Structure formats: structure tokens, C-alpha cells
Short mmCIF file of C-alpha atoms in Angstrom, two decimals:
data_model
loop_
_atom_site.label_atom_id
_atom_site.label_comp_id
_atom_site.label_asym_id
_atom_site.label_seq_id
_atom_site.Cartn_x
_atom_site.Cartn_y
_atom_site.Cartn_z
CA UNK A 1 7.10 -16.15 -34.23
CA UNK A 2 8.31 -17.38 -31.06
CA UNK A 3 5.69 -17.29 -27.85
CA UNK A 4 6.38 -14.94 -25.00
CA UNK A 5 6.85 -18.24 -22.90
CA UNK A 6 9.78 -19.78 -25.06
CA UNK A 7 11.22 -16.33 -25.42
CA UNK A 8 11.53 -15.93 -21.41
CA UNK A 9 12.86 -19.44 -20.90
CA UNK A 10 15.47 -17.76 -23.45
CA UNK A 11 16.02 -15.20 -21.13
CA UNK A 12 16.60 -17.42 -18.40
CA UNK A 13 19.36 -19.00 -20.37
CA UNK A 14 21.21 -15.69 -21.03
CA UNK A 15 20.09 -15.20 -23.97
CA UNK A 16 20.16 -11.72 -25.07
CA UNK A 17 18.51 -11.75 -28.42
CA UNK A 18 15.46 -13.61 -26.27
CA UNK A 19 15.33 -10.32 -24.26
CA UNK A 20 16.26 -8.26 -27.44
CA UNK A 21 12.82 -9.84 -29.46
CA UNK A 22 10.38 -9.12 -26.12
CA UNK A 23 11.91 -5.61 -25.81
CA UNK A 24 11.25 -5.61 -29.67
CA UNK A 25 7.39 -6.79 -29.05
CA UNK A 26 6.16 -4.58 -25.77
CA UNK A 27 8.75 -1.51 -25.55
CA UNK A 28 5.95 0.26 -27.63
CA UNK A 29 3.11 -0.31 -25.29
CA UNK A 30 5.33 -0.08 -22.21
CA UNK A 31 6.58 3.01 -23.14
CA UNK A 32 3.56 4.67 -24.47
CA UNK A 33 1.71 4.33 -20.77
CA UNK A 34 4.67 5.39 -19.07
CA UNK A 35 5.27 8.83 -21.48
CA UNK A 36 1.01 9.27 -21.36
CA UNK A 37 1.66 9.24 -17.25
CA UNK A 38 5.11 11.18 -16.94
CA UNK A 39 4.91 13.00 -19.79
CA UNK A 40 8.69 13.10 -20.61
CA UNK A 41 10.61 11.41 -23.08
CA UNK A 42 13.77 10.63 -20.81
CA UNK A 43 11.93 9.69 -17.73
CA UNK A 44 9.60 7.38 -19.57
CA UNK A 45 12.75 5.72 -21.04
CA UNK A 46 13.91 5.07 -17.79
CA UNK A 47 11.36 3.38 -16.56
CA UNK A 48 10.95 1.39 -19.99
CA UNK A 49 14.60 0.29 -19.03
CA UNK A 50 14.52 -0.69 -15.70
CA UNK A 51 11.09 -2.83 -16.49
CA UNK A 52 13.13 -4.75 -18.95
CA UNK A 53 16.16 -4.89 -17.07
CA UNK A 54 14.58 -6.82 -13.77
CA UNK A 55 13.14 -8.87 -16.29
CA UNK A 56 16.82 -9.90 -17.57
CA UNK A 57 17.48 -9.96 -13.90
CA UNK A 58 14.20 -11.80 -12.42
CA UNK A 59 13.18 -13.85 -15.17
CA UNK A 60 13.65 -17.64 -13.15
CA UNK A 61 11.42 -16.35 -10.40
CA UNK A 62 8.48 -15.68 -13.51
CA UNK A 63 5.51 -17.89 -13.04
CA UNK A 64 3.28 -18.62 -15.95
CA UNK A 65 0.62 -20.26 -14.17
CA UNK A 66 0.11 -16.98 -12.41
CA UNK A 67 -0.44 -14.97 -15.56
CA UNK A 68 1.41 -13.66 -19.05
CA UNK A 69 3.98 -11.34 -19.55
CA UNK A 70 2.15 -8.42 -21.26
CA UNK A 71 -0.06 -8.13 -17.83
CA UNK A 72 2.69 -7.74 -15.73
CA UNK A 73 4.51 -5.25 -18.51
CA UNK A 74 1.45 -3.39 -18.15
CA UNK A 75 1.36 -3.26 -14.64
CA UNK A 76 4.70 -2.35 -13.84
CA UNK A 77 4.61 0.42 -16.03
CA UNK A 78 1.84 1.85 -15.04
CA UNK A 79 3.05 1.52 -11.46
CA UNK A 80 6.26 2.49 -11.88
CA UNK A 81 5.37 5.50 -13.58
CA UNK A 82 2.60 6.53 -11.01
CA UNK A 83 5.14 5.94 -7.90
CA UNK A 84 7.75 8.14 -10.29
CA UNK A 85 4.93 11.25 -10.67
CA UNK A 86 4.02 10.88 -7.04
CA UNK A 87 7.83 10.38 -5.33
CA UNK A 88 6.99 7.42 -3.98
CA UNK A 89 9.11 4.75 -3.69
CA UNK A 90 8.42 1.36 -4.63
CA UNK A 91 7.30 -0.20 -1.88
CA UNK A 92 4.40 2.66 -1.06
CA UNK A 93 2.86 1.85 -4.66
CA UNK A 94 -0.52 0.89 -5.56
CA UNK A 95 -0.24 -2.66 -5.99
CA UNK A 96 2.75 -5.47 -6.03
CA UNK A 97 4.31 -5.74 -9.44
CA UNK A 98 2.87 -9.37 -9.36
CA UNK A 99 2.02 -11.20 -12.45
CA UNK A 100 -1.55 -10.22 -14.06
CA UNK A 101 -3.55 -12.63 -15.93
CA UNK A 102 -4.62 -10.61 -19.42
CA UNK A 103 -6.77 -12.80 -21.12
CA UNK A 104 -6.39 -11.18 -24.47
CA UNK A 105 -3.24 -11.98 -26.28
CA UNK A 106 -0.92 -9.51 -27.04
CA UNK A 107 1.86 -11.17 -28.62
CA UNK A 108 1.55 -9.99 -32.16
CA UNK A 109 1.40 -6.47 -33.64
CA UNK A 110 -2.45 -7.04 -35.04
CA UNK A 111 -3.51 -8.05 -32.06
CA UNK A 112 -2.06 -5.62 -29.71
CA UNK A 113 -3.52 -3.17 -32.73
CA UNK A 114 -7.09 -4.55 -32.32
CA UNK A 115 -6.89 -4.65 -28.69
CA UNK A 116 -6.07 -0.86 -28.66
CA UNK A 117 -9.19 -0.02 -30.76
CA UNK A 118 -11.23 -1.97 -28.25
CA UNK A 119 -9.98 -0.43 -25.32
CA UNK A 120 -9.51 3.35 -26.72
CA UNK A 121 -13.43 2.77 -27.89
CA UNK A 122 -14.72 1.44 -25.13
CA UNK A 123 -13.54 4.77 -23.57
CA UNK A 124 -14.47 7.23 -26.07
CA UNK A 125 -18.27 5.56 -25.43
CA UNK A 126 -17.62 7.15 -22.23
CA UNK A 127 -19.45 10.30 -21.04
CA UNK A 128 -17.07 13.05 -20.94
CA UNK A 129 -17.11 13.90 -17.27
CA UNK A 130 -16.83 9.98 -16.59
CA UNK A 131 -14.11 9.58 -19.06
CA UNK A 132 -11.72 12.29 -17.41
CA UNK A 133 -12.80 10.84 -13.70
CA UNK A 134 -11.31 7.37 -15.01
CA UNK A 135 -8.06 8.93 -16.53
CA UNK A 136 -7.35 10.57 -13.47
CA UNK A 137 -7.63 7.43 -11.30
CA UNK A 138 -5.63 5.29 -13.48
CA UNK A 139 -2.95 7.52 -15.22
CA UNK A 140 -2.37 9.54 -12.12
CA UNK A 141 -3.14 7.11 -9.46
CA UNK A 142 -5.39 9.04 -7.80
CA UNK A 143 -8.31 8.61 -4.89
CA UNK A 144 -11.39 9.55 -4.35
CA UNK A 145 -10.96 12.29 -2.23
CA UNK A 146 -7.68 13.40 -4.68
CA UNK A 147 -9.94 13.22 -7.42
CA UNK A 148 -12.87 15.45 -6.17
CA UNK A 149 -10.06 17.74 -4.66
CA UNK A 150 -8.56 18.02 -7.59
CA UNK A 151 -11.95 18.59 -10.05
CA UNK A 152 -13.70 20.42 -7.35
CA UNK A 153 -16.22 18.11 -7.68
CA UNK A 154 -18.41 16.16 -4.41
CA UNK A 155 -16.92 13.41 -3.38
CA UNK A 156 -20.27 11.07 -4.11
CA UNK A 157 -20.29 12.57 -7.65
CA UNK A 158 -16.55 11.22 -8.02
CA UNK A 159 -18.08 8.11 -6.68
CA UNK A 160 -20.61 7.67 -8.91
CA UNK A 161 -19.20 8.62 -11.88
CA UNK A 162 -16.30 6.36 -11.53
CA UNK A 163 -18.11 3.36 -10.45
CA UNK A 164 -20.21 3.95 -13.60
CA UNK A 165 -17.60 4.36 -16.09
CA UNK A 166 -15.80 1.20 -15.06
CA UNK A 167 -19.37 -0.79 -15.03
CA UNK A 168 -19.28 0.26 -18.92
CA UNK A 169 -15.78 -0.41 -19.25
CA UNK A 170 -16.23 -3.99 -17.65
CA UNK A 171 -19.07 -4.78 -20.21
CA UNK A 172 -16.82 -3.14 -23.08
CA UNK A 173 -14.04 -5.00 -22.66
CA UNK A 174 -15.97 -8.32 -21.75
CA UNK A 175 -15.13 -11.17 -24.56
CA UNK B 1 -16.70 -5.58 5.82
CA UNK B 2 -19.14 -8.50 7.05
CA UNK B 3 -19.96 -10.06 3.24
CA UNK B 4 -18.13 -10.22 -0.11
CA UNK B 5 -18.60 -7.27 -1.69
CA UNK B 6 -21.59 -6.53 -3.83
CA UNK B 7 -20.68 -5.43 -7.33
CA UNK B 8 -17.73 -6.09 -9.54
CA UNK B 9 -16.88 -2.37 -9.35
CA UNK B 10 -15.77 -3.23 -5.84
CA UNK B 11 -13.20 -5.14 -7.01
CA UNK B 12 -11.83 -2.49 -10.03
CA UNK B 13 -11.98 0.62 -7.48
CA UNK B 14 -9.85 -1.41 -5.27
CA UNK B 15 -7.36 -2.80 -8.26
CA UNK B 16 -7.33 1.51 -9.14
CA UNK B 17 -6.23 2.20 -5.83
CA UNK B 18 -9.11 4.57 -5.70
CA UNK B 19 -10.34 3.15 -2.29
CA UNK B 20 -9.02 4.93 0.94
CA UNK B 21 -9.45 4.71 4.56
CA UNK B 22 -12.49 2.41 5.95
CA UNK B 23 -13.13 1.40 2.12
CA UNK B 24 -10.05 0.09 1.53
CA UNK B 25 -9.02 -1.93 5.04
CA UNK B 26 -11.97 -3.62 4.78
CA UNK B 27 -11.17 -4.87 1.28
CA UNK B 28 -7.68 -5.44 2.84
CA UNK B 29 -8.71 -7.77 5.38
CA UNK B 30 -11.89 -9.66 3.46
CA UNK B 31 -9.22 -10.25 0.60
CA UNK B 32 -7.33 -12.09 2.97
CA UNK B 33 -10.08 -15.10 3.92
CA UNK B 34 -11.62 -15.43 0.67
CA UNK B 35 -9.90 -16.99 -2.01
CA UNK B 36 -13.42 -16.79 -4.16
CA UNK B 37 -12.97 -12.36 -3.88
CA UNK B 38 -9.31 -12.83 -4.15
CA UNK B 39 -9.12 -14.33 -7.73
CA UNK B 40 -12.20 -11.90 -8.26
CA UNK B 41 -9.46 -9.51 -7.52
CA UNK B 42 -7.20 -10.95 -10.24
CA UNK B 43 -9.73 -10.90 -13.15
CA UNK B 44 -10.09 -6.89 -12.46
CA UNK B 45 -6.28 -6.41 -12.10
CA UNK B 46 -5.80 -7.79 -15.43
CA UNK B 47 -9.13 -6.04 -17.10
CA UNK B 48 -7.62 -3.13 -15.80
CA UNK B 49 -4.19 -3.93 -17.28
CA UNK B 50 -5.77 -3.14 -20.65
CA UNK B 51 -6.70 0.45 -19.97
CA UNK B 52 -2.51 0.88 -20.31
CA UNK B 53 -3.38 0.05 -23.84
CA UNK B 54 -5.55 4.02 -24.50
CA UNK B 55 -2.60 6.03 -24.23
CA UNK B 56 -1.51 7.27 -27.36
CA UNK B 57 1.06 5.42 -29.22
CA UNK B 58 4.64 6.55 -29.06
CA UNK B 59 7.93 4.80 -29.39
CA UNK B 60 11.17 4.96 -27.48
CA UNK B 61 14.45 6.32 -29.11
CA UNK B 62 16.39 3.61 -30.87
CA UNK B 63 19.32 4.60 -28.70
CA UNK B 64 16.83 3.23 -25.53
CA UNK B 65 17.36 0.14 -26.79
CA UNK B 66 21.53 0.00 -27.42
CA UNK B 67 21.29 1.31 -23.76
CA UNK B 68 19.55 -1.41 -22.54
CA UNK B 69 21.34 -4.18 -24.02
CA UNK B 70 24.81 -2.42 -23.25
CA UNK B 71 23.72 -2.57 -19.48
CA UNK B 72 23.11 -6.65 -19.09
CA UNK B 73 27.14 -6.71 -20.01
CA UNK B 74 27.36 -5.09 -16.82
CA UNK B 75 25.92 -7.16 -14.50
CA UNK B 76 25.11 -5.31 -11.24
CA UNK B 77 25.46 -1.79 -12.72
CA UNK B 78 22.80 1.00 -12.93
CA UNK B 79 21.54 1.60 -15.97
CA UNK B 80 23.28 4.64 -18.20
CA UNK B 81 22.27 8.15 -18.58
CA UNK B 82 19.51 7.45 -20.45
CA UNK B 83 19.57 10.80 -21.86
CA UNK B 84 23.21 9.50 -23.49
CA UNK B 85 24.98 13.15 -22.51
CA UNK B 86 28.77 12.28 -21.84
CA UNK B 87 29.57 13.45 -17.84
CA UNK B 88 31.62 16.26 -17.86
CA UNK B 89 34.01 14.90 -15.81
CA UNK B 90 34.98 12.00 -17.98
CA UNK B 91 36.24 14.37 -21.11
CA UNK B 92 39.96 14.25 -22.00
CA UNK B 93 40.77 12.36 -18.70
CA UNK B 94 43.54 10.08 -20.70
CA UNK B 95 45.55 13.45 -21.56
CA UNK B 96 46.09 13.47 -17.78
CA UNK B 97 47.30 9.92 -17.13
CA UNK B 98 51.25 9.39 -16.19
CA UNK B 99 52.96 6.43 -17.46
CA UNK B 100 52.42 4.83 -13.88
CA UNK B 101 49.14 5.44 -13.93
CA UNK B 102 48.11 4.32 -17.09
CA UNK B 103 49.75 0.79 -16.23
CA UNK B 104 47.68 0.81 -13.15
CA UNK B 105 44.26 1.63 -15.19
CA UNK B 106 45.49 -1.16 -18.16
CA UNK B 107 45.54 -3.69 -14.80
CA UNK B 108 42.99 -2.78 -13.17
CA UNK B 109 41.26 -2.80 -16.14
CA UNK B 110 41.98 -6.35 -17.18
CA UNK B 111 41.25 -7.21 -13.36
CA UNK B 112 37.96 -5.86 -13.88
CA UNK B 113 37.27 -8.25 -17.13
CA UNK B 114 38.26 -10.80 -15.56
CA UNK B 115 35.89 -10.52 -12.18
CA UNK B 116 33.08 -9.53 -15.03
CA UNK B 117 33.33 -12.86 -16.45
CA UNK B 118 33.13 -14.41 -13.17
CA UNK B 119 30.36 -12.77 -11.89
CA UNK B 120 28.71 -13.43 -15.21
CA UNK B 121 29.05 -17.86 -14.89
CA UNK B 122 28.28 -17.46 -10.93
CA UNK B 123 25.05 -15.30 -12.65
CA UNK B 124 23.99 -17.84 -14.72
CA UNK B 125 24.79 -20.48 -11.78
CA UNK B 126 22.27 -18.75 -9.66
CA UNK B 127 19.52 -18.71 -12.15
CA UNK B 128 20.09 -22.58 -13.16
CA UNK B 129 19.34 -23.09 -9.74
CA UNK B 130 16.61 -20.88 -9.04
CA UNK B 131 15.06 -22.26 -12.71
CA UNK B 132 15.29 -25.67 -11.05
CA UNK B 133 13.90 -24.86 -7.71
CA UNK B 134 10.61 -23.06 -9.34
CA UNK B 135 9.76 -25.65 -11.73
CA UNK B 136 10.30 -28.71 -8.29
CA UNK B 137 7.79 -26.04 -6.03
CA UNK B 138 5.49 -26.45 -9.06
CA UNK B 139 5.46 -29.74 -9.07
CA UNK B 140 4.80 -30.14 -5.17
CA UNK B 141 1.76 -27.67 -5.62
CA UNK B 142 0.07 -29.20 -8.31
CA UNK B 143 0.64 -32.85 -6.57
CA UNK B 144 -0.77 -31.06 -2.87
CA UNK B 145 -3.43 -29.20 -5.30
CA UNK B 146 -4.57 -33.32 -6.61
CA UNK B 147 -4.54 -34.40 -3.36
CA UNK B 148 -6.73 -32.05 -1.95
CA UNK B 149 -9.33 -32.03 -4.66
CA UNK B 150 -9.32 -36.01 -4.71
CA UNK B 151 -10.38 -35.92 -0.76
CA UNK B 152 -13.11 -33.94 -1.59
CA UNK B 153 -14.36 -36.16 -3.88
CA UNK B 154 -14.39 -39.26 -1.61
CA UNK B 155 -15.57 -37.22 1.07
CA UNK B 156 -18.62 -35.88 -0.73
CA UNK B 157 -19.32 -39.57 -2.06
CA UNK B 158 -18.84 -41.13 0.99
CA UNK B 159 -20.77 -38.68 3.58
CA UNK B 160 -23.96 -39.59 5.12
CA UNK B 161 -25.35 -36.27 4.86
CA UNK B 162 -24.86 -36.34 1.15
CA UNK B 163 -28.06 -36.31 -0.63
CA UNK B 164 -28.17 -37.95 -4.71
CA UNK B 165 -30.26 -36.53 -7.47
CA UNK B 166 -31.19 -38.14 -10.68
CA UNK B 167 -31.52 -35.43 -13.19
CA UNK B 168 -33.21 -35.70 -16.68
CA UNK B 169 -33.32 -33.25 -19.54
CA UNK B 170 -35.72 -30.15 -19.61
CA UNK B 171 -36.75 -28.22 -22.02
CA UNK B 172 -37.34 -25.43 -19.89
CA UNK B 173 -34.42 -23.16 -20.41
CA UNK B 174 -34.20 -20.36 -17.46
CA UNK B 175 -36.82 -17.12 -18.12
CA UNK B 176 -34.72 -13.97 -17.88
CA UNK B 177 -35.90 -11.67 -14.70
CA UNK B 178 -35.49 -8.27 -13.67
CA UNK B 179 -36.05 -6.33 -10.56
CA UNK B 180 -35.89 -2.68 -11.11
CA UNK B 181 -35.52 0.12 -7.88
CA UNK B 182 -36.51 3.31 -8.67
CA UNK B 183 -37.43 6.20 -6.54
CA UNK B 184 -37.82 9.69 -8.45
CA UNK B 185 -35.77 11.85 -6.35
CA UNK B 186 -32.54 9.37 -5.62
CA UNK B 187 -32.43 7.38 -8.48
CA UNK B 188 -33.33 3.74 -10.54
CA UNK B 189 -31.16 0.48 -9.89
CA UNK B 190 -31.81 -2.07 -12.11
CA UNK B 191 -30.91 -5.85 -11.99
CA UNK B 192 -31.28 -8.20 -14.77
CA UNK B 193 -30.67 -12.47 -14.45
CA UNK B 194 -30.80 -15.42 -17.05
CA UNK B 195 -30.79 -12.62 -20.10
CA UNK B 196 -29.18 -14.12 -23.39
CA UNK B 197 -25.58 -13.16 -25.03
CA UNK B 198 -27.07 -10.40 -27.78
CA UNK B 199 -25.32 -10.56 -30.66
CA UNK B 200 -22.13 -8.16 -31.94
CA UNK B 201 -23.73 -4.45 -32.77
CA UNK B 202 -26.49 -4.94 -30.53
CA UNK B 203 -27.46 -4.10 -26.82
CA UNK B 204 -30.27 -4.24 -24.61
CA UNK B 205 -31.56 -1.15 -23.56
CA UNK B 206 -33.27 0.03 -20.64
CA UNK B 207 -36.89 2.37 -20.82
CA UNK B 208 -38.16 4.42 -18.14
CA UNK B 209 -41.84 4.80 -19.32
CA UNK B 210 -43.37 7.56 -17.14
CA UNK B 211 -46.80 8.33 -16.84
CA UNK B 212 -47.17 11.15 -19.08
CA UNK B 213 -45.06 11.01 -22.54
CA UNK B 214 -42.77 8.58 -24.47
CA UNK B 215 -40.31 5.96 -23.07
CA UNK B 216 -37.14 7.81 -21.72
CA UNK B 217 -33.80 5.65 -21.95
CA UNK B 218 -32.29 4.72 -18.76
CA UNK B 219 -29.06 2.93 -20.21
CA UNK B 220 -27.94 0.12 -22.43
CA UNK B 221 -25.78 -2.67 -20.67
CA UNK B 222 -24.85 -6.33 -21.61
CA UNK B 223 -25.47 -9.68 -19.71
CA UNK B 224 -22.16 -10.89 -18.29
CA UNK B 225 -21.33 -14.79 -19.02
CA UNK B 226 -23.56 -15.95 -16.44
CA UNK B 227 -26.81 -13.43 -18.35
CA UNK B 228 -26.67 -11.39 -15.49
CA UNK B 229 -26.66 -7.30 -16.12
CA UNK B 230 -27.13 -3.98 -14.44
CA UNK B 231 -27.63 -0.07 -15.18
CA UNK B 232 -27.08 1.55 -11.80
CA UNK B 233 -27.73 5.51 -11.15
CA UNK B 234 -28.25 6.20 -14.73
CA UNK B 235 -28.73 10.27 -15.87
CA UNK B 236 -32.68 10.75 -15.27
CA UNK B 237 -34.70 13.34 -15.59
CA UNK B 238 -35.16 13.85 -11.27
CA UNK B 239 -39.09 13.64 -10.12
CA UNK B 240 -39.99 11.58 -13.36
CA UNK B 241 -42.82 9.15 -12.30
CA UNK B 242 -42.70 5.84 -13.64
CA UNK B 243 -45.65 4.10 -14.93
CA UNK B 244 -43.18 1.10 -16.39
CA UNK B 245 -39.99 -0.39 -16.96
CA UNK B 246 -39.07 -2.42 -20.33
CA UNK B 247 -35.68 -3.58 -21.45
CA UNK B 248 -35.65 -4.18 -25.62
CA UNK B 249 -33.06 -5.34 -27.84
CA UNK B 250 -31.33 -2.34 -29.62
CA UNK B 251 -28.76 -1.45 -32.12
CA UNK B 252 -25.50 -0.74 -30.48
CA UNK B 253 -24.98 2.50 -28.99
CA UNK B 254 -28.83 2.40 -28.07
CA UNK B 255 -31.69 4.67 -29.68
CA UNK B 256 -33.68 7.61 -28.78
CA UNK B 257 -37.15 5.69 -28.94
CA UNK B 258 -37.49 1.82 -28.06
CA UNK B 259 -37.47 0.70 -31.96
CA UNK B 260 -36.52 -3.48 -31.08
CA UNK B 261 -38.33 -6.25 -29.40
CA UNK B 262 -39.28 -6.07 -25.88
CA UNK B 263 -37.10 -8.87 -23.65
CA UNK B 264 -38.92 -7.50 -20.07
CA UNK B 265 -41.58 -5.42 -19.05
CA UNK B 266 -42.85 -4.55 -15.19
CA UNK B 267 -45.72 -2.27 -14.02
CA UNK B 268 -45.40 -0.16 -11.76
CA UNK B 269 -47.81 -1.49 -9.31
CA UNK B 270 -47.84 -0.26 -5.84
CA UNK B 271 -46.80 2.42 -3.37
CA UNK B 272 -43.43 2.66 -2.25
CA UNK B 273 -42.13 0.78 0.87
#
């Protein structure tokens, strides 16, 4: 199995098939945050699409020392997505689409598998209430005020409970 | 903001986007000066990245793909209807074409192939070059990043003000601390240091032991790399007052009675203030 990084430089060279096996390897998890955030098959494509096609596009300007691939998959979509279900345009998102340094591989099927059952348990260990608070900040890109406008919740309780849920989350996910 | 900020939460709220106003602008600006916060910054970003991974699995139509890869033979172009419905306005429009204007499509036509496979080499010119010109800036920073870090050497070798230290081995290995805040009404903060890596299937727990009745949990956590952990605001009982705080080692998940060995214990000793 050919590494992400040998796979890009691939791309670089105009490779299609290069572009063709990453699609092949994250259009699964790309795809699944973008349809959990939009919630439509044909927008979710979309954005699936034009991820992979700035990375046909961009690929010379990627920087490895700055982080992997999957991070900045993950990012984008999530980002995209968000500034999609908001109407926001690029620019206005929540962070730059800049290269994210996931120190878990996710090259492989089994481990983007394991990884999954990490993550998803770490959040079912979640309280309830805390659980929903997090969902709403990440997979709607919401605020704290938003978020305790939204619930009808006070905005200190928002506070609390989010800052506690990702306190778990950090010692979850921690290797 | 005047410090770094406090807690590693800091850092994830801010990677969320969930900071706003004041919050946020400070973070802004801090970020700026302090490269220490600023790769901080980084290790939430991609810890963060993962929660991407708890939305349920689902895969794209196969057709997504054949889309895709159709669209990098058309360099510049917007990607298709990804839906893949025929426009309405293309249908049957070769049953309207005159001779004459058929001849003009077949040339312009072969024009366009033609300027395709130009823009394509100039393409792949362009990336040659940018490949190139990333992988010569590398090479600059990690010679600049040498540089700088052999300076500091010399200069912390060669500095009056530099003070040397002979150490030898100790047996002592650091005693894990704790410093627990509590106040009935608002709430219990707890801080833990030096605490050893527990191992897979077991946490410590935390024990509010009040002055009337059996130890009430006040939250399982576990030590980061460096053995430091923390249980901040946990769901208590309000007015419960505390005789003692313990920490024990616990199956994972935690229990409803302290059951393991006790790592820390404090006594509630004084008044407040």
C-alpha cells in the first residue's frame, strides 16, 4: 500500500490514478462529516468534490512538515460544510483550511476503523446534555451565545458543559 | 489577555470557533506573540480533527467519483452537476445544426482540443516549478532553523551568567500532589501533578468524602504525559460539606463506592479564606 506522501507526490506529477487511490482511501470519511453536517446527499457530494479537486489543483503548495493529509481532509470538510449550512463564504469560515497535524494514522481501512470506535466512544462516555452541547459546536459551527440561544439554555451552563465535555474528550482521545 | 491561557480547553474552544467577542480577540492577538500557545493551538486543531471521525458512516455514489475524475480533463472548469441530470437546454441541440454550423462546431471543437492540451503541459509546467520552489524554501528554513539553534548553544555555553550543575542519579522519583478547591455552594476544582500513566481499563477517580455518609464520586480523569490531571465543576450534590478528598485507582468507567487503592488523600483542615 502506497503512503499518503508518495501518493501526493503522484499527484503532483499528474497522475490521476495517485488522486484516484486517495479519493479511494478518505472519500468515505470526507463524505460522511460533510452528509452528518448538511444532511443531503448532493450537497455533501459537492463538497467531497471540490475538496479533492483543489487537491489535484494545490497539491505542490502541500507541506508535510506542517501535518498529514487526513487532518487537513478533515478539516476542510468540516469547514466547508459548516460555511455551506451557514452561507458563508470561504473566507468568513472558522479556521484556514491549513494543514492539521493528526497524530493517529489513518491511512488504512483498520485503522481509520479503530480510530472511529475511539472517537464515537469517547463520546458516547459523554453525559447526554454535554454530548449534544459538543455536536452543536462542531457539526454546526456554533458559539456560545448560538448555542444557549438555540437550547434555551444560560450561557455559563453552555460554558461549562462544553468546556467539560472536551476536558473528557482530550483525556479520551489522549494516546 | 495578559498570560497564556490557563487550561487546554482554551485552546479547543478557540480551534471550535466557539469563542466570540472579548474571548476570542484576546486569543487572536496572544496567538500572535507566542509560538509556545500557537503550536498548543495546533495539537487541539488536529485532536479536534478526529471528532469528524463520529459521524455515521456513509459513502458517496459511485457516479461522485466518474465525476470527479472526468473534471481534472478539464482543467479550469467547474465541476459537473453533481446530481448528473442532463440541462434541459442541451437535449436534441444537433437536430438543429445547419451544415455551416456544424463545420463551425467540428472547428471550434478541434480548436478547443488543441488549447486543452496546451493548457494541460503549461499546467504541469507550473507545478514543476512550484514543486521545485517548495522543496528550495525548505531547505533555506531548515538551514536558518540550524543556525539559530546552534547560536543558542554557544551562547548559553559561553555566557557569564550561565550557571553549571553536576547532576547524579536519585532514587527519589517525584511524589504525586494534589490541591483540591472546593466550596459547597459554587463548586470543587481539583488539580493533580507527578500522578503515574494507569494502565488500559483503569482510571483514577476522584471522592468527595463529606462529613456525614459514604464517599460521593466527584469524577474520574487521567494524568496527561507530563502526570498532570484535573476534574473541574464536576455534578455535586450543592451544600455537601467535605470532611476529605481521596483520589483511588478504579476500573474504567469509575465505581459507585471507592473499591481500589488510595493514590491521595487531604483533610479538610481549616476555614475557608
Amino acid at each position: 500500500m502506497s503512503s499518503d506522501m508518495t501518493l501526493i507526490r503522484g499527484v503532483m506529477a499528474g497522475d490521476e490514478t495517485a488522486l484516484a487511490s486517495l479519493y479511494d482511501r478518505y472519500s468515505g470519511v470526507v463524505y460522511s462529516v460533510a452528509k452528518r453536517i448538511l444532511d443531503d446527499q448532493g450537497a455533501a457530494e459537492e463538497v467531497l468534490q471540490d475538496i479533492f479537486y483543489q487537491l489535484w489543483r494545490t497539491a505542490s503548495n502541500f507541506d508535510e512538515s506542517r501535518g498529514g493529509l487526513a487532518g487537513w481532509l478533515l478539516v476542510s470538510a468540516r469547514n466547508r460544510a459548516i460555511d455551506r449550512l451557514r452561507r458563508r463564504k470561504p473566507s468568513e469560515g472558522i479556521d484556514d483550511d491549513k494543514p492539521v497535524a493528526v497524530k493517529s494514522s489513518l491511512e488504512s481501512e483498520i485503522a481509520q476503523g479503530e480510530l472511529m470506535g475511539k472517537v464515537k466512544g469517547a463520546l458516547q462516555g459523554l453525559p447526554e446534555t454535554q454530548r449534544a452541547t459538543l455536536e452543536l459546536a462542531y457539526f454546526e459551527g456554533l458559539t456560545h451565545t448560538e448555542i444557549a440561544q438555540r437550547t434555551g439554555e444560560p450561557l455559563g451552563t453552555v460554558k461549562t458543559r462544553l468546556r467539560s465535555a472536551l476536558q473528557t474528550l482530550r483525556q479520551a482521545l489522549n494516546p | 489577555m495578559n498570560g497564556h491561557p490557563q487550561f487546554e480547553e482554551d485552546f479547543d474552544l478557540y480551534a471550535l470557533g466557539a469563542l466570540e467577542g472579548e474571548e476570542r480577540t484576546a486569543m487572536d492577538s496572544h496567538l500572535k506573540g507566542c509560538p509556545d500557545c500557537a503550536a498548543r493551538l495546533e495539537e487541539a486543531r488536529g485532536r479536534l480533527a478526529l471528532l469528524a471521525l463520529s459521524a455515521p458512516t456513509s459513502a458517496p455514489s459511485p457516479a461522485a467519483k466518474q465525476r470527479l475524475l472526468r473534471s481534472l480533463k478539464a482543467p479550469g472548469r467547474r465541476l459537473e452537476n453533481p446530481q448528473g441530470f442532463e440541462s434541459p437546454r442541451r437535449m436534441g441541440i444537433w437536430r438543429w445544426l445547419t451544415p455551416v454550423s456544424a463545420f463551425a462546431a467540428i472547428v471550434l471543437a478541434a480548436l478547443s482540443v488543441w488549447l486543452g492540451v496546451q493548457n494541460g503541459r503549461l499546467s504541469q509546467a507550473v507545478r514543476d516549478v512550484r514543486s521545485q520552489q517548495q522543496r528550495l524554501k525548505a531547505q533555506v528554513r531548515q538551514t536558518q532553523a540550524e543556525n539559530a539553534r546552534a547560536r543558542l548553544v554557544l551562547d548559553v555555553l559561553t555566557s557569564p551568567s550561565t550557571v553549571k550543575v553536576d547532576l547524579v542519579a536519585a532514587e527519589a522519583h517525584p511524589v504525586p500532589q494534589g490541591k483540591a478547591f472546593y466550596n459547597p455552594d459554587k463548586g470543587l476544582l481539583f488539580y493533580a501533578a507527578n500522578l503515574p500513566s494507569v494502565p488500559a481499563h483503569w482510571t483514577y477517580q476522584l471522592w468527595l468524602v463529606p462529613a456525614k455518609g459514604n464517599p460521593v464520586s466527584a469524577g474520574i480523569f487521567k494524568p496527561d504525559r507530563g502526570g498532570n490531571g484535573s476534574v473541574l465543576l464536576p455534578p455535586l450534590p450543592t451544600g455537601l460539606t467535605a470532611k476529605a478528598f481521596a483520589v483511588t485507582i478504579e476500573p474504567a468507567g469509575g465505581m459507585q463506592q471507592p473499591t481500589g487503592k488510595k493514590v491521595l488523600i487531604g483533610v479538610v483542615s481549616g476555614q475557608p479564606g
